[in-house]
Amino acid sequence: MIIRILRLNIISTLFAIVGFSASIFGQDSLDCRDFKTGRFHYIPPNGGEVTIRRTKKKQIERYNDENQKFIFEINWLDDCSYDLVLVNAKGLPKEKKKEIIGTQLHCRVVAVSLGHYEIEISEGASSKVEELTIFSNR
């Protein structure tokens, strides 16, 4: 009787482990290929609209209502995560420009849908994470 109970416990544990592993590793992975290059736009938290032109190595953002332009170097870390480093800014006072050049942003795609994706963005070593929806212009 005790051996039977032990077998049932072992079998139950194995099923739990296999089920847990399948739930972690069996999830569909995100397909971010359509968002690595192209034209996109988003609405920032402070309003207006930002248009993005992304190549393999650069991301250029234009703030329509303020005539500002930000140029980032982009480094893809994996299929759906990338870092942006601000290398140039136009339409800002020199003091502000000096202050923000070199800003690093880490972006991670968390959801992909037809025509848009959602990302989590953090700045440098900051633990603050913001979410943003970016729409494709295709």
Short mmCIF file of C-alpha atoms in Angstrom, two decimals:
data_model
loop_
_atom_site.label_atom_id
_atom_site.label_comp_id
_atom_site.label_asym_id
_atom_site.label_seq_id
_atom_site.Cartn_x
_atom_site.Cartn_y
_atom_site.Cartn_z
CA MET A 1 0.00 0.00 0.00
CA ILE A 2 2.76 2.44 0.91
CA ILE A 3 4.60 1.67 -2.34
CA ARG A 4 1.42 2.39 -4.31
CA ILE A 5 0.99 5.77 -2.58
CA LEU A 6 4.65 6.64 -3.24
CA ARG A 7 4.25 5.72 -6.92
CA LEU A 8 1.17 7.92 -7.20
CA ASN A 9 3.04 10.83 -5.56
CA ILE A 10 6.01 10.39 -7.90
CA ILE A 11 3.76 10.16 -10.96
CA SER A 12 1.79 13.23 -9.85
CA THR A 13 5.01 15.16 -9.31
CA LEU A 14 6.33 14.17 -12.74
CA PHE A 15 3.09 15.27 -14.42
CA ALA A 16 3.26 18.58 -12.58
CA ILE A 17 6.86 19.14 -13.69
CA VAL A 18 6.10 18.20 -17.30
CA GLY A 19 2.98 20.38 -17.32
CA PHE A 20 4.87 23.33 -15.85
CA SER A 21 7.70 22.96 -18.36
CA ALA A 22 5.24 22.78 -21.24
CA SER A 23 3.48 25.92 -20.04
CA ILE A 24 6.79 27.82 -19.93
CA PHE A 25 8.51 26.48 -23.03
CA GLY A 26 5.47 25.71 -25.12
CA GLN A 27 4.29 29.32 -25.38
CA ASP A 28 4.21 30.79 -28.83
CA SER A 29 7.17 33.09 -29.28
CA LEU A 30 6.60 36.61 -30.53
CA ASP A 31 7.32 37.34 -34.18
CA CYS A 32 8.93 40.78 -34.26
CA ARG A 33 10.43 40.67 -37.78
CA ASP A 34 7.91 43.15 -39.21
CA PHE A 35 8.94 45.77 -36.65
CA LYS A 36 12.72 45.71 -37.07
CA THR A 37 12.67 48.18 -39.99
CA GLY A 38 10.05 50.44 -41.49
CA ARG A 39 7.84 53.39 -40.61
CA PHE A 40 5.78 53.57 -37.44
CA HIS A 41 4.04 56.05 -35.17
CA TYR A 42 2.87 56.40 -31.58
CA ILE A 43 1.10 58.84 -29.30
CA PRO A 44 3.40 59.88 -26.41
CA PRO A 45 1.94 60.32 -22.91
CA ASN A 46 2.17 64.12 -23.25
CA GLY A 47 0.11 64.11 -26.48
CA GLY A 48 0.91 64.88 -30.10
CA GLU A 49 2.21 62.25 -32.48
CA VAL A 50 5.65 60.79 -33.03
CA THR A 51 6.64 59.27 -36.37
CA ILE A 52 9.44 56.72 -36.50
CA ARG A 53 11.66 55.71 -39.40
CA ARG A 54 13.71 52.65 -38.47
CA THR A 55 16.58 51.11 -40.42
CA LYS A 56 18.82 48.24 -39.35
CA LYS A 57 21.11 50.63 -37.44
CA LYS A 58 19.15 53.85 -36.77
CA GLN A 59 15.82 55.02 -35.48
CA ILE A 60 14.71 58.57 -36.26
CA GLU A 61 11.80 60.02 -34.32
CA ARG A 62 10.01 63.24 -35.31
CA TYR A 63 7.70 65.04 -32.93
CA ASN A 64 5.16 66.58 -35.30
CA ASP A 65 3.73 69.28 -33.11
CA GLU A 66 7.10 70.60 -31.86
CA ASN A 67 9.41 70.23 -34.89
CA GLN A 68 11.80 68.08 -32.88
CA LYS A 69 13.88 65.24 -34.29
CA PHE A 70 15.73 62.57 -32.32
CA ILE A 71 18.24 60.18 -33.87
CA PHE A 72 19.02 56.92 -32.07
CA GLU A 73 21.43 54.11 -32.78
CA ILE A 74 19.57 50.82 -32.47
CA ASN A 75 21.08 47.56 -31.30
CA TRP A 76 18.89 44.45 -31.46
CA LEU A 77 19.75 42.17 -28.53
CA ASP A 78 17.49 39.34 -29.68
CA ASP A 79 14.39 38.94 -31.86
CA CYS A 80 12.21 41.18 -29.71
CA SER A 81 14.51 43.28 -27.48
CA TYR A 82 16.63 46.24 -28.45
CA ASP A 83 18.57 49.15 -27.02
CA LEU A 84 18.39 52.72 -28.27
CA VAL A 85 21.12 55.31 -27.67
CA LEU A 86 20.33 58.94 -28.45
CA VAL A 87 23.13 60.24 -30.70
CA ASN A 88 21.61 63.51 -31.97
CA ALA A 89 18.67 65.80 -31.25
CA LYS A 90 17.41 68.70 -33.34
CA GLY A 91 15.00 71.46 -32.42
CA LEU A 92 16.15 71.73 -28.79
CA PRO A 93 18.20 74.35 -26.93
CA LYS A 94 21.92 73.45 -26.75
CA GLU A 95 21.81 72.97 -22.96
CA LYS A 96 18.97 70.48 -23.15
CA LYS A 97 20.60 68.73 -26.10
CA LYS A 98 23.86 68.24 -24.16
CA GLU A 99 21.89 66.92 -21.22
CA ILE A 100 20.06 64.19 -23.14
CA ILE A 101 22.62 63.05 -25.75
CA GLY A 102 23.78 59.55 -24.79
CA THR A 103 20.50 58.59 -23.12
CA GLN A 104 20.05 54.83 -23.28
CA LEU A 105 16.67 53.13 -23.53
CA HIS A 106 16.01 49.42 -23.28
CA CYS A 107 12.93 48.29 -25.22
CA ARG A 108 11.26 44.89 -25.02
CA VAL A 109 8.35 43.87 -27.22
CA VAL A 110 5.74 42.24 -24.99
CA ALA A 111 2.84 41.79 -27.42
CA VAL A 112 2.40 41.71 -31.18
CA SER A 113 -0.87 42.19 -33.04
CA LEU A 114 -1.79 42.89 -36.61
CA GLY A 115 -0.42 46.36 -37.40
CA HIS A 116 0.96 47.24 -33.98
CA TYR A 117 3.07 46.07 -31.08
CA GLU A 118 3.43 46.89 -27.41
CA ILE A 119 6.75 47.55 -25.75
CA GLU A 120 8.10 48.08 -22.28
CA ILE A 121 10.74 50.82 -22.10
CA SER A 122 13.22 51.49 -19.33
CA GLU A 123 15.92 54.15 -19.21
CA GLY A 124 19.46 53.11 -18.31
CA ALA A 125 19.58 51.43 -14.90
CA SER A 126 16.19 52.81 -13.86
CA SER A 127 13.67 50.30 -12.58
CA LYS A 128 10.80 52.46 -13.88
CA VAL A 129 9.13 50.78 -16.87
CA GLU A 130 6.70 52.48 -19.24
CA GLU A 131 4.46 50.73 -21.73
CA LEU A 132 3.79 52.08 -25.20
CA THR A 133 1.84 50.92 -28.25
CA ILE A 134 3.58 51.49 -31.58
CA PHE A 135 1.60 51.30 -34.83
CA SER A 136 2.94 50.29 -38.22
CA ASN A 137 2.46 52.72 -41.13
CA ARG A 138 2.43 49.88 -43.69
#
